[in-house]
C-alpha positions as a LaTeX table, in Angstrom:
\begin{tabular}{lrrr}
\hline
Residue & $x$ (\AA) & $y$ (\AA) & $z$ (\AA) \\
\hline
Unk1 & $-85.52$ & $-37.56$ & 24.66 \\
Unk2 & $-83.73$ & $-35.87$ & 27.65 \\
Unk3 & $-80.05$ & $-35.86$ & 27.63 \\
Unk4 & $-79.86$ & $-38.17$ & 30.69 \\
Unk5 & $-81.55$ & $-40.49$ & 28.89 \\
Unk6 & $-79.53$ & $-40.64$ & 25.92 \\
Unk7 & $-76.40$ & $-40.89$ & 28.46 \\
Unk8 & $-77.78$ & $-43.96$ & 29.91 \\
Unk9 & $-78.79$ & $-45.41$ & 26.38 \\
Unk10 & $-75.55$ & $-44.99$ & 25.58 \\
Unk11 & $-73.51$ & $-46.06$ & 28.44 \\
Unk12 & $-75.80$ & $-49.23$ & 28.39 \\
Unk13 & $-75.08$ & $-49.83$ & 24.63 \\
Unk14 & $-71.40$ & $-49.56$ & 25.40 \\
Unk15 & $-71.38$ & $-51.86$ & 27.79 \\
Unk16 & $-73.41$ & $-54.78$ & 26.11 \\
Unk17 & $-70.94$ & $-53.98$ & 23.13 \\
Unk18 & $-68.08$ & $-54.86$ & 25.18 \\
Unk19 & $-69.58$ & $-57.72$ & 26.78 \\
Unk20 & $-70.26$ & $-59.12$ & 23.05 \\
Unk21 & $-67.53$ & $-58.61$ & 22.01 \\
Unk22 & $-65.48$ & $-60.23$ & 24.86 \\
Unk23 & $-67.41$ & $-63.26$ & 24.72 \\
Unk24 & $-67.00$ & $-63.91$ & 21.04 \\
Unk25 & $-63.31$ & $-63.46$ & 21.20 \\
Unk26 & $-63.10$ & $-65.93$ & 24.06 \\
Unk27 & $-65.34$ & $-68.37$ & 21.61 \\
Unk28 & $-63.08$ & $-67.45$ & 18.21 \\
Unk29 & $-59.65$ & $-67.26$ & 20.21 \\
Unk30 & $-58.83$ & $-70.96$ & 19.74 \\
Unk31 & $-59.60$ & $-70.60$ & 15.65 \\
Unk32 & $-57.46$ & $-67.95$ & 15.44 \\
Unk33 & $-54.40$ & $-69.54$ & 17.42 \\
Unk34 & $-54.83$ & $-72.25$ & 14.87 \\
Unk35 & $-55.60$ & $-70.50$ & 11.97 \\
Unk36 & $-54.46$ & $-66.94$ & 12.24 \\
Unk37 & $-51.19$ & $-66.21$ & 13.44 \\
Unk38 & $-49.09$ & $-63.31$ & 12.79 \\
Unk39 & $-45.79$ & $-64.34$ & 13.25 \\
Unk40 & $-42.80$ & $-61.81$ & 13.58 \\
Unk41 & $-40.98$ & $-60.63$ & 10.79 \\
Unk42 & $-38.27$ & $-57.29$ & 10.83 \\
Unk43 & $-41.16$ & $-55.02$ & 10.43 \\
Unk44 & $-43.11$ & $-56.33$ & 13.60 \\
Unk45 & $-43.31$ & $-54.84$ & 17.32 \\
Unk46 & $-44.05$ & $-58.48$ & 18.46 \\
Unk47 & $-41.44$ & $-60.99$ & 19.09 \\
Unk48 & $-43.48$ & $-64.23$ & 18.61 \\
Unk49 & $-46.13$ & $-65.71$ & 16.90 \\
Unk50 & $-49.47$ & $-63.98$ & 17.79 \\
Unk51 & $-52.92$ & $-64.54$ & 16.53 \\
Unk52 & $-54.78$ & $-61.90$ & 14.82 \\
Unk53 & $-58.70$ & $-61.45$ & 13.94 \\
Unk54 & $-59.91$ & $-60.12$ & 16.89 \\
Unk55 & $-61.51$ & $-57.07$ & 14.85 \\
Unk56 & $-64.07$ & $-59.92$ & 13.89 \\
Unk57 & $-65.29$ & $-59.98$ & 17.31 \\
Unk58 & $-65.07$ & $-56.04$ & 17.59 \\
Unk59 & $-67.29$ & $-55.24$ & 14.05 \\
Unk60 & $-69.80$ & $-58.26$ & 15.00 \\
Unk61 & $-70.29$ & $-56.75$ & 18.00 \\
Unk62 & $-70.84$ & $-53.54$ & 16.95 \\
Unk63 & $-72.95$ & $-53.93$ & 13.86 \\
Unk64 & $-75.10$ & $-56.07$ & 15.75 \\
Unk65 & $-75.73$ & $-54.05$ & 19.12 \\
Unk66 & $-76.12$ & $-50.54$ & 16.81 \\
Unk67 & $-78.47$ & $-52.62$ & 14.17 \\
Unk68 & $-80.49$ & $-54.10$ & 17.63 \\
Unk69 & $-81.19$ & $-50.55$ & 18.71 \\
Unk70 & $-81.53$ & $-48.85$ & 15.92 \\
Unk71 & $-83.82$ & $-51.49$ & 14.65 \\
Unk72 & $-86.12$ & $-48.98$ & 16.75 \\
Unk73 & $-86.34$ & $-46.49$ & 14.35 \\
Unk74 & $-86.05$ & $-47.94$ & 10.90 \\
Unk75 & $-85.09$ & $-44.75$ & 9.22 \\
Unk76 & $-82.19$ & $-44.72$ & 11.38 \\
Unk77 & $-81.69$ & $-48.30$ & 10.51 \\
Unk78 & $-82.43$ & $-47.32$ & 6.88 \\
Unk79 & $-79.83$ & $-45.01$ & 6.95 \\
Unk80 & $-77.02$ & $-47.22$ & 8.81 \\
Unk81 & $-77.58$ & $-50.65$ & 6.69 \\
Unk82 & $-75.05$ & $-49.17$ & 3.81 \\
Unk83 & $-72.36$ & $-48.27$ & 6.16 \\
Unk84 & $-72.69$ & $-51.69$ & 7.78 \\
Unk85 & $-72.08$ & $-52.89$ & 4.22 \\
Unk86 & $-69.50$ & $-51.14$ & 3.67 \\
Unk87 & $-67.98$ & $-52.00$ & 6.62 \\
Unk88 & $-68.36$ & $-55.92$ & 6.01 \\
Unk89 & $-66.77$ & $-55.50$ & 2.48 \\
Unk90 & $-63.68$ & $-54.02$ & 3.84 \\
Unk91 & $-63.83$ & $-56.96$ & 6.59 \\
Unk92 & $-64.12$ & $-59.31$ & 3.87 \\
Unk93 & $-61.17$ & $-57.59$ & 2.15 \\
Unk94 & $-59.01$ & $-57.94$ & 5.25 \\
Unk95 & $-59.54$ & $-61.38$ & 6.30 \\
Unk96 & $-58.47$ & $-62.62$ & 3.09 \\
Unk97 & $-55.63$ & $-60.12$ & 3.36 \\
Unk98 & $-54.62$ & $-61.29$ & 6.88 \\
Unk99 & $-54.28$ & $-64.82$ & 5.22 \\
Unk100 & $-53.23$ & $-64.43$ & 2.27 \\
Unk101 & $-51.95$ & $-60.63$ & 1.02 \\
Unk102 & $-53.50$ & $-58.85$ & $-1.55$ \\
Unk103 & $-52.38$ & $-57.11$ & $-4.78$ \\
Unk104 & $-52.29$ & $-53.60$ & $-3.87$ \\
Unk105 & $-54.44$ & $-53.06$ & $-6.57$ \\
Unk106 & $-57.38$ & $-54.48$ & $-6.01$ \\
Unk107 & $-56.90$ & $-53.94$ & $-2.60$ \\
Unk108 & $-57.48$ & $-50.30$ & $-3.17$ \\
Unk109 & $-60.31$ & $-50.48$ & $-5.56$ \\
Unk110 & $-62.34$ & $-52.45$ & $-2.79$ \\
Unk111 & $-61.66$ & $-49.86$ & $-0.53$ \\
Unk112 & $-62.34$ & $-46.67$ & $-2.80$ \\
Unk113 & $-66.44$ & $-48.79$ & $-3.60$ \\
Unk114 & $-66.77$ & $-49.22$ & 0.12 \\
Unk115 & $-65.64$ & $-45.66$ & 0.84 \\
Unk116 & $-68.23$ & $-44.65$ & $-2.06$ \\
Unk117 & $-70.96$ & $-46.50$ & $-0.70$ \\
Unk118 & $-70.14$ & $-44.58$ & 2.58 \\
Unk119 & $-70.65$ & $-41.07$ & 0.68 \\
Unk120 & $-73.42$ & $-42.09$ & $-0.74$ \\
Unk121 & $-75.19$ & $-42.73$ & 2.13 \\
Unk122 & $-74.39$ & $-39.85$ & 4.03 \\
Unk123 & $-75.04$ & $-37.34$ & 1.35 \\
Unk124 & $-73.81$ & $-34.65$ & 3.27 \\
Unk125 & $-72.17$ & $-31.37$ & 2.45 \\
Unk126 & $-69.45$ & $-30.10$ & 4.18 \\
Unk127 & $-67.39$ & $-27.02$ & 2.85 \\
Unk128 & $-69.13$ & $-24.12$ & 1.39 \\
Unk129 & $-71.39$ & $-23.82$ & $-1.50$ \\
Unk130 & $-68.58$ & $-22.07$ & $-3.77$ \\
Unk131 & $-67.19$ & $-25.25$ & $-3.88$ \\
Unk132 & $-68.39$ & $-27.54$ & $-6.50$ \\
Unk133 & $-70.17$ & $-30.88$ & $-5.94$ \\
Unk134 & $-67.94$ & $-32.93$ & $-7.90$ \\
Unk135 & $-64.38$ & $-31.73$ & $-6.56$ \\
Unk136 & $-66.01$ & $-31.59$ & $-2.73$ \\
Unk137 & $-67.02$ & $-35.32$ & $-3.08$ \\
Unk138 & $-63.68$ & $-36.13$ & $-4.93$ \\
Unk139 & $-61.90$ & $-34.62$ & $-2.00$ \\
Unk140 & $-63.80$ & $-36.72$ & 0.08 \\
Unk141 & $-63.30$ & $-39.67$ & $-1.49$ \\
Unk142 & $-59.58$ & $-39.47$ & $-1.38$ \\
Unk143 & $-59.81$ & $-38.49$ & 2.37 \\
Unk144 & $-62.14$ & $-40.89$ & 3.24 \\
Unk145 & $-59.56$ & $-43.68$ & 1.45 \\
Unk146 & $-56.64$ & $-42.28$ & 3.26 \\
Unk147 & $-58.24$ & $-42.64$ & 6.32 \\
Unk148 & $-59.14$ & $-46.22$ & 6.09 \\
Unk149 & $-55.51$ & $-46.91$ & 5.19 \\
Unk150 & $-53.81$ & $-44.90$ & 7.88 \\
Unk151 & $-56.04$ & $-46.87$ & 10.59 \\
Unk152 & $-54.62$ & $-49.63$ & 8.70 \\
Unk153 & $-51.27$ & $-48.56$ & 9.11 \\
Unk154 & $-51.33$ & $-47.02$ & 12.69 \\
Unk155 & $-52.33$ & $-50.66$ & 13.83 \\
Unk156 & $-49.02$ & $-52.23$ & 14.65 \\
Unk157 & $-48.05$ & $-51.91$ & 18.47 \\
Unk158 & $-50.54$ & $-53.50$ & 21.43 \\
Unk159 & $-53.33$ & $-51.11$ & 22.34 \\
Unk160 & $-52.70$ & $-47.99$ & 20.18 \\
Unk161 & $-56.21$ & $-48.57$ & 18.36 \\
Unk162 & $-57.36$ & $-48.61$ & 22.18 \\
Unk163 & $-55.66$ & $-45.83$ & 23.17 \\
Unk164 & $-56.54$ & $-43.96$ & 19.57 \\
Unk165 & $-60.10$ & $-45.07$ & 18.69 \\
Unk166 & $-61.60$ & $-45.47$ & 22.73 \\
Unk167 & $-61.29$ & $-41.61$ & 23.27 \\
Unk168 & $-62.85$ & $-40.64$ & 19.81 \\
Unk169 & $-65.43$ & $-42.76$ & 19.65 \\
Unk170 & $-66.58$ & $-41.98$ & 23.28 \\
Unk171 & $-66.56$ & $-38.35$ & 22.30 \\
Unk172 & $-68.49$ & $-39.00$ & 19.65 \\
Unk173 & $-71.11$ & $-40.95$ & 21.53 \\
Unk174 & $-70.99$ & $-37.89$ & 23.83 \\
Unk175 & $-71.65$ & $-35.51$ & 21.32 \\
Unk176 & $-74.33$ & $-37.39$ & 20.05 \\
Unk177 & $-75.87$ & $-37.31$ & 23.58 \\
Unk178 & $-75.87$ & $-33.43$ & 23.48 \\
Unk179 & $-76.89$ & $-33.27$ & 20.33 \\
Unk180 & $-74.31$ & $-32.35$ & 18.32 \\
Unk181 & $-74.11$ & $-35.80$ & 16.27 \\
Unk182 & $-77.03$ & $-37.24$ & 14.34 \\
Unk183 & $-78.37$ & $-40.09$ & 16.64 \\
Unk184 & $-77.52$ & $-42.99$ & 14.46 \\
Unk185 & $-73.43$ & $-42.86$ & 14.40 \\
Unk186 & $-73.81$ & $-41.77$ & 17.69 \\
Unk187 & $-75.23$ & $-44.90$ & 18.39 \\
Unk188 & $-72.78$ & $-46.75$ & 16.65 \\
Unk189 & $-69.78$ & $-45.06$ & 18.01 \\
Unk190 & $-71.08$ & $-45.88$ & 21.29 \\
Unk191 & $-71.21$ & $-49.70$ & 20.03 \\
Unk192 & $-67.88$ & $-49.37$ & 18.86 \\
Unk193 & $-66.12$ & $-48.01$ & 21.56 \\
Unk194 & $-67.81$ & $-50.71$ & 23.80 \\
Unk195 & $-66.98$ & $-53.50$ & 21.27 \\
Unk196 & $-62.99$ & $-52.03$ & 21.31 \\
Unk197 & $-62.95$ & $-52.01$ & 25.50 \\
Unk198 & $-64.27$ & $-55.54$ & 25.39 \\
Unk199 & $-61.18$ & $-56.27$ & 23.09 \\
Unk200 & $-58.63$ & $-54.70$ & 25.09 \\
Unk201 & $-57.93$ & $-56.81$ & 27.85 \\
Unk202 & $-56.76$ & $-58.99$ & 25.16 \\
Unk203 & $-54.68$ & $-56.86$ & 23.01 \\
Unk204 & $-53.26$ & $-54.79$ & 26.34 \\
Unk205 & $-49.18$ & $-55.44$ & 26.08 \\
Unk206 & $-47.86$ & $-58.06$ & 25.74 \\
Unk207 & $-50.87$ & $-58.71$ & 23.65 \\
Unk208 & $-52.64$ & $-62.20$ & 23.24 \\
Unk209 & $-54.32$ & $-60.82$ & 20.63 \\
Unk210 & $-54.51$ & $-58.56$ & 17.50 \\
Unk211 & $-56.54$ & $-56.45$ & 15.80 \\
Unk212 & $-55.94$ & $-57.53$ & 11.86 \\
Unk213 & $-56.78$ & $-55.63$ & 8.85 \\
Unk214 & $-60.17$ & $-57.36$ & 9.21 \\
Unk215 & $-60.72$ & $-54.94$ & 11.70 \\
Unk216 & $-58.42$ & $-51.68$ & 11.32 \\
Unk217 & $-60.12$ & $-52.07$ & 7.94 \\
Unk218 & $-63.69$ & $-51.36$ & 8.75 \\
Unk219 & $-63.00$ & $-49.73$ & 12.12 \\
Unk220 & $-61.31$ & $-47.05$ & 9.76 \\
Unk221 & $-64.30$ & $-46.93$ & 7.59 \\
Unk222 & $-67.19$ & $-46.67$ & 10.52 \\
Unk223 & $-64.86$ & $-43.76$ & 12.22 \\
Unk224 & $-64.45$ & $-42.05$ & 9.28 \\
Unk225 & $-68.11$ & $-41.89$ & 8.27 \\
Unk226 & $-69.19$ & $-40.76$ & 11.89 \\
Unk227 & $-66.30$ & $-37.72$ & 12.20 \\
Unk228 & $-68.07$ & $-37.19$ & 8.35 \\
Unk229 & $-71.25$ & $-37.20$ & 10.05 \\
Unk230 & $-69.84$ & $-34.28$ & 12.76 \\
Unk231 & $-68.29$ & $-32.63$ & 10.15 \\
Unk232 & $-72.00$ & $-32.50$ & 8.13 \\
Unk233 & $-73.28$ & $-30.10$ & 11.25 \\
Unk234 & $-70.78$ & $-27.87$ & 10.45 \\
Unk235 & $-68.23$ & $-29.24$ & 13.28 \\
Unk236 & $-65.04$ & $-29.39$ & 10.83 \\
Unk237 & $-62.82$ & $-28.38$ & 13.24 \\
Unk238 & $-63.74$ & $-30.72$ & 15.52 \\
Unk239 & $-63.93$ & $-33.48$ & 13.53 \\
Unk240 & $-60.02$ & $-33.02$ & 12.60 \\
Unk241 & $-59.16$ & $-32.73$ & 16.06 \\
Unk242 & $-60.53$ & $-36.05$ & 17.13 \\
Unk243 & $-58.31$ & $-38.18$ & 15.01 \\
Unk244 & $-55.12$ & $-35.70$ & 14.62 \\
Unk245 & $-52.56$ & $-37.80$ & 16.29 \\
Unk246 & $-53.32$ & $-40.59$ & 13.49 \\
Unk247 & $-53.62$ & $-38.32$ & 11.06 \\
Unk248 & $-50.31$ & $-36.71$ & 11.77 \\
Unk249 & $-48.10$ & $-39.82$ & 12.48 \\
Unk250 & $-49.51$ & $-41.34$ & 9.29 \\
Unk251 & $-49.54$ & $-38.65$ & 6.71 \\
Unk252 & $-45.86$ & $-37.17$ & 7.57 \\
Unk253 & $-44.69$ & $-40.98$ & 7.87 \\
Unk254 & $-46.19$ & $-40.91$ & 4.05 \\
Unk255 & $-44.95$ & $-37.75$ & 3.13 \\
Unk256 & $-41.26$ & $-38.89$ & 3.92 \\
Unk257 & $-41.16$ & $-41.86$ & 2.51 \\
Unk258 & $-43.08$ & $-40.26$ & $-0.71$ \\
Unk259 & $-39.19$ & $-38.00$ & $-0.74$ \\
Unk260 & $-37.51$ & $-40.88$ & $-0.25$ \\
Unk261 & $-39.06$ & $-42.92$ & $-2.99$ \\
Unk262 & $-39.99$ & $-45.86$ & $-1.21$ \\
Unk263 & $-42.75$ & $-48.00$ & $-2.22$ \\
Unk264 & $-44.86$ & $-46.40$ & 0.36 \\
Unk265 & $-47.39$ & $-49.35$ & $-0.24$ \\
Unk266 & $-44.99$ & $-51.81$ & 1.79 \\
Unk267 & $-44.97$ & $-52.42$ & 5.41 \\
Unk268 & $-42.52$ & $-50.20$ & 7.55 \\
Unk269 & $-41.41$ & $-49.44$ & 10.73 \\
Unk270 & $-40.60$ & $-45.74$ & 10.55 \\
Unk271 & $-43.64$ & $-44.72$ & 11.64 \\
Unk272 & $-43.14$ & $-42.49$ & 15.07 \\
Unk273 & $-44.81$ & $-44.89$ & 16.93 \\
Unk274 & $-42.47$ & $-47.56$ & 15.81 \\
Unk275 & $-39.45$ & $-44.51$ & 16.15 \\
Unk276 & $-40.88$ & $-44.57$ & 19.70 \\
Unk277 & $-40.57$ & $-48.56$ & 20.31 \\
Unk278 & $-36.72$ & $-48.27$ & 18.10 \\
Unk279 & $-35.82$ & $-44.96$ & 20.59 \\
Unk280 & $-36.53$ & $-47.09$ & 23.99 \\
Unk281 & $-40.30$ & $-46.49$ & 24.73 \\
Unk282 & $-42.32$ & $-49.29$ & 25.95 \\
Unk283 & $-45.29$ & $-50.37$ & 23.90 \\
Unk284 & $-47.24$ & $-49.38$ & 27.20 \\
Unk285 & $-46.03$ & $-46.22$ & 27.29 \\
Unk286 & $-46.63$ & $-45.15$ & 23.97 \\
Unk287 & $-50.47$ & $-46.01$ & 23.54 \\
Unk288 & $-50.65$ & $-44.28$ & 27.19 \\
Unk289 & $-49.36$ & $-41.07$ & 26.39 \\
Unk290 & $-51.12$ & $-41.55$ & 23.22 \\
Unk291 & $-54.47$ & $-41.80$ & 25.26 \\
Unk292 & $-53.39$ & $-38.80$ & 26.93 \\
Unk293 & $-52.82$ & $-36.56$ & 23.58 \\
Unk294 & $-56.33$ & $-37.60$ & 22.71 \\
Unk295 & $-57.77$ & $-36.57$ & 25.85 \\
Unk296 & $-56.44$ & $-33.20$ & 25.54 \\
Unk297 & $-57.41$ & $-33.26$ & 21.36 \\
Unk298 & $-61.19$ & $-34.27$ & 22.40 \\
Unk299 & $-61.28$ & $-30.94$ & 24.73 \\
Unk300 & $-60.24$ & $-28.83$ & 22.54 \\
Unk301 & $-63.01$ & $-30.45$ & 19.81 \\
Unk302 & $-65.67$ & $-29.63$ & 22.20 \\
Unk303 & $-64.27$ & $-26.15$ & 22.65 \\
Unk304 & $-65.01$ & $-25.56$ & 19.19 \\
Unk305 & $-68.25$ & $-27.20$ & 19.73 \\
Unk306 & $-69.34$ & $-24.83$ & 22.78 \\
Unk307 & $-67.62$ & $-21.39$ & 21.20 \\
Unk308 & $-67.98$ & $-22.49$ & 17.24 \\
Unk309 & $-66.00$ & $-18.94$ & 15.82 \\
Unk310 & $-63.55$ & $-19.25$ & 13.16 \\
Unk311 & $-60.97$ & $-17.60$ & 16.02 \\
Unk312 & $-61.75$ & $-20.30$ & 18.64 \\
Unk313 & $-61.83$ & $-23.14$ & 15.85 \\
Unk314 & $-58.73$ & $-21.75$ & 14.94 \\
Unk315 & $-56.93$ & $-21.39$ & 17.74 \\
Unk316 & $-57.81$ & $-24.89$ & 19.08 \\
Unk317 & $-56.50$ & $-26.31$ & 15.52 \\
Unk318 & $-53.50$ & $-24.38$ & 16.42 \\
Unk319 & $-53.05$ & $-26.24$ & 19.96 \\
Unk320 & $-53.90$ & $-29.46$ & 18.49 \\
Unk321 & $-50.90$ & $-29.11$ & 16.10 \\
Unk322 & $-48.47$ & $-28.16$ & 18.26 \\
Unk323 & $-49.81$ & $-30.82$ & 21.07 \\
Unk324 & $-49.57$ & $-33.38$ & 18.31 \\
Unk325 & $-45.87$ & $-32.36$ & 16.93 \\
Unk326 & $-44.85$ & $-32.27$ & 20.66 \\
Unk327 & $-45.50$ & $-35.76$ & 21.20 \\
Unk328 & $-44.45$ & $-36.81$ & 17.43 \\
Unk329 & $-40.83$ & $-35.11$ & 18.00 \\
Unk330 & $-40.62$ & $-36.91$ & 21.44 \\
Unk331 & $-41.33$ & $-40.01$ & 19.98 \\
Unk332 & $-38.65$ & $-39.73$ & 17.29 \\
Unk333 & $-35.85$ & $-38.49$ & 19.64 \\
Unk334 & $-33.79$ & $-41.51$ & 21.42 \\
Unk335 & $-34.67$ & $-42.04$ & 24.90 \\
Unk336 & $-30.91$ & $-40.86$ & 27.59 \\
Unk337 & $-30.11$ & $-43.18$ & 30.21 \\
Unk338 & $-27.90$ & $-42.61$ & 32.89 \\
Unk339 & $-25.12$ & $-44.72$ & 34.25 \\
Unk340 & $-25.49$ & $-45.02$ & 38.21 \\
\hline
\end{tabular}
């Protein structure tokens, strides 16, 4: 298939995804008012009640639009049916979770079978043949968890999974159209990031909407397992870059409160983000120069994709550190205002 082909398969896949997935929130909207509100507590960056759930809309959207078209070559489809799995046990997981929390316990063990089943299918290598089997799929297996929890957690102010998760996924789907991710979660991320624009309008500040662990769940999990699938080719270095700023935010966050001994498994608001809200940042301004970061981090990914030496990868890894701790220590520093 020619590459403008695969740009317009693509492009037309993201847009039926977002038309989905805006018409099923407009149909489940009224449920969730009634059913699924998140109402404000001290760890909230929303001030009244607001319903949640609208990742239901976003993963039936894009399970069903990637599972249409890949339907078109069943090994593809083959290949993509455990991920959707996966995916709807950690949806599962969340909707009870969003009613009704869960011990974190179990909580976790769900997560570590769905991240398992994700492995599993993708049976992929990705760091050198010195290192063993076991410890390389134990490595990812803990990353693979982490990641599904630091979606989690980066999922508290209006459109920061749109301003996070839009930019990656259309990179991906980009990639994939130049060939540099396998064709089936290129096809998906393209759902995806259609499924997430057709939820924005909803979630965009002050939000009418949320996402819920029912999505950041399994959005976590399907994003994970396509930067795993870019990583497979040999693309390490830009499959960190993609998702640095949420890697970042989340795993210092953890870090710090791991040296304060807090029960990191609790909800929080010293995430720089929420430093960001606390320091006199709108919620709009923070997912937009969070868009912005992301921008800059998918450039330097395809950098490493166009001039793949360990001194380019390197150097771009570099950047995207400093890029990311620039915006991080701007977020945690109070806001001046001047008196007229």
């Amino acid at each position: 298939m020619s590459t403008s082909f695969v740009i317009a398969l693509a492009s037309g896949v993201i847009a039926g995804a977002a038309a989905l997935s805006a018409g099923l929130i407009v149909v489940l909207r009224p449920l969730l008012v009634r059913y699924a509100l998140a109402r404000p507590n001290a760890r909230s960056s929303h001030r009244t009640p607001t319903p949640q759930g609208g990742g239901i809309a976003i993963l039936a959207a894009a399970l069903l639009v990637s599972a249409g078209i890949l339907a078109f070559a069943p090994p593809l489809l083959g290949a993509f049916l455990p991920v959707a799995a996966a995916a709807l046990l950690l949806a599962v997981v969340g909707a009870v979770d969003d009613i009704r929390p869960l011990p974190a316990r179990p909580r976790l063990l769900l997560q570590v079978m769905a991240v398992i089943g994700v492995l599993f299918a993708a049976d992929l290598r990705i760091l050198p043949d010195s290192v063993p089997l076991l410890l390389e799929q134990a490595i990812l297996l803990l990353a693979g968890v982490w990641f599904v929890n630091l979606v989690n957690f980066m999922d508290g102010l209006d459109w920061i999974t749109v301003a996070e998760m839009v930019p990656v996924t259309a990179w991906l789907a980009l990639f994939g159209a130049l060939g540099a991710v396998p064709p089936g979660p290129a096809l998906a991320a393209a759902a995806l990031c259609g499924a997430l624009l057709g939820f924005a309008p909803f979630n965009r500040p002050v939000a009418k909407l949320f996402l819920g662990d029912v999505g950041s769940l399994p959005i976590g999990l399907l994003v994970g397992w396509m930067l795993l699938e870019l990583a497979g080719t040999g693309a390490l270095a830009a499959a960190i870059l993609l998702p640095l700023y949420y890697l970042m935010d989340a795993t210092i966050t953890l870090l710090k409160r791991l040296a304060r001994r807090e029960r990191v498994w609790e909800a929080h608001r010293s995430h720089f983000y929420q430093q960001a809200t606390d320091n006199g940042f709108s919620a709009l301004q923070v997912s937009a120069q969070v868009f912005g970061l992301n921008l800059l981090l998918c450039g330097l990914s395809a950098v490493t994709l166009i001039w793949p030496t360990p001194l380019v990868q390197a150097a771009c890894l570099l950047a995207g550190l400093i890029l990311v701790g620039g915006l991080l220590r701007r977020f945690a520093t109070p806001r001046r205002t001047y008196s007229p």
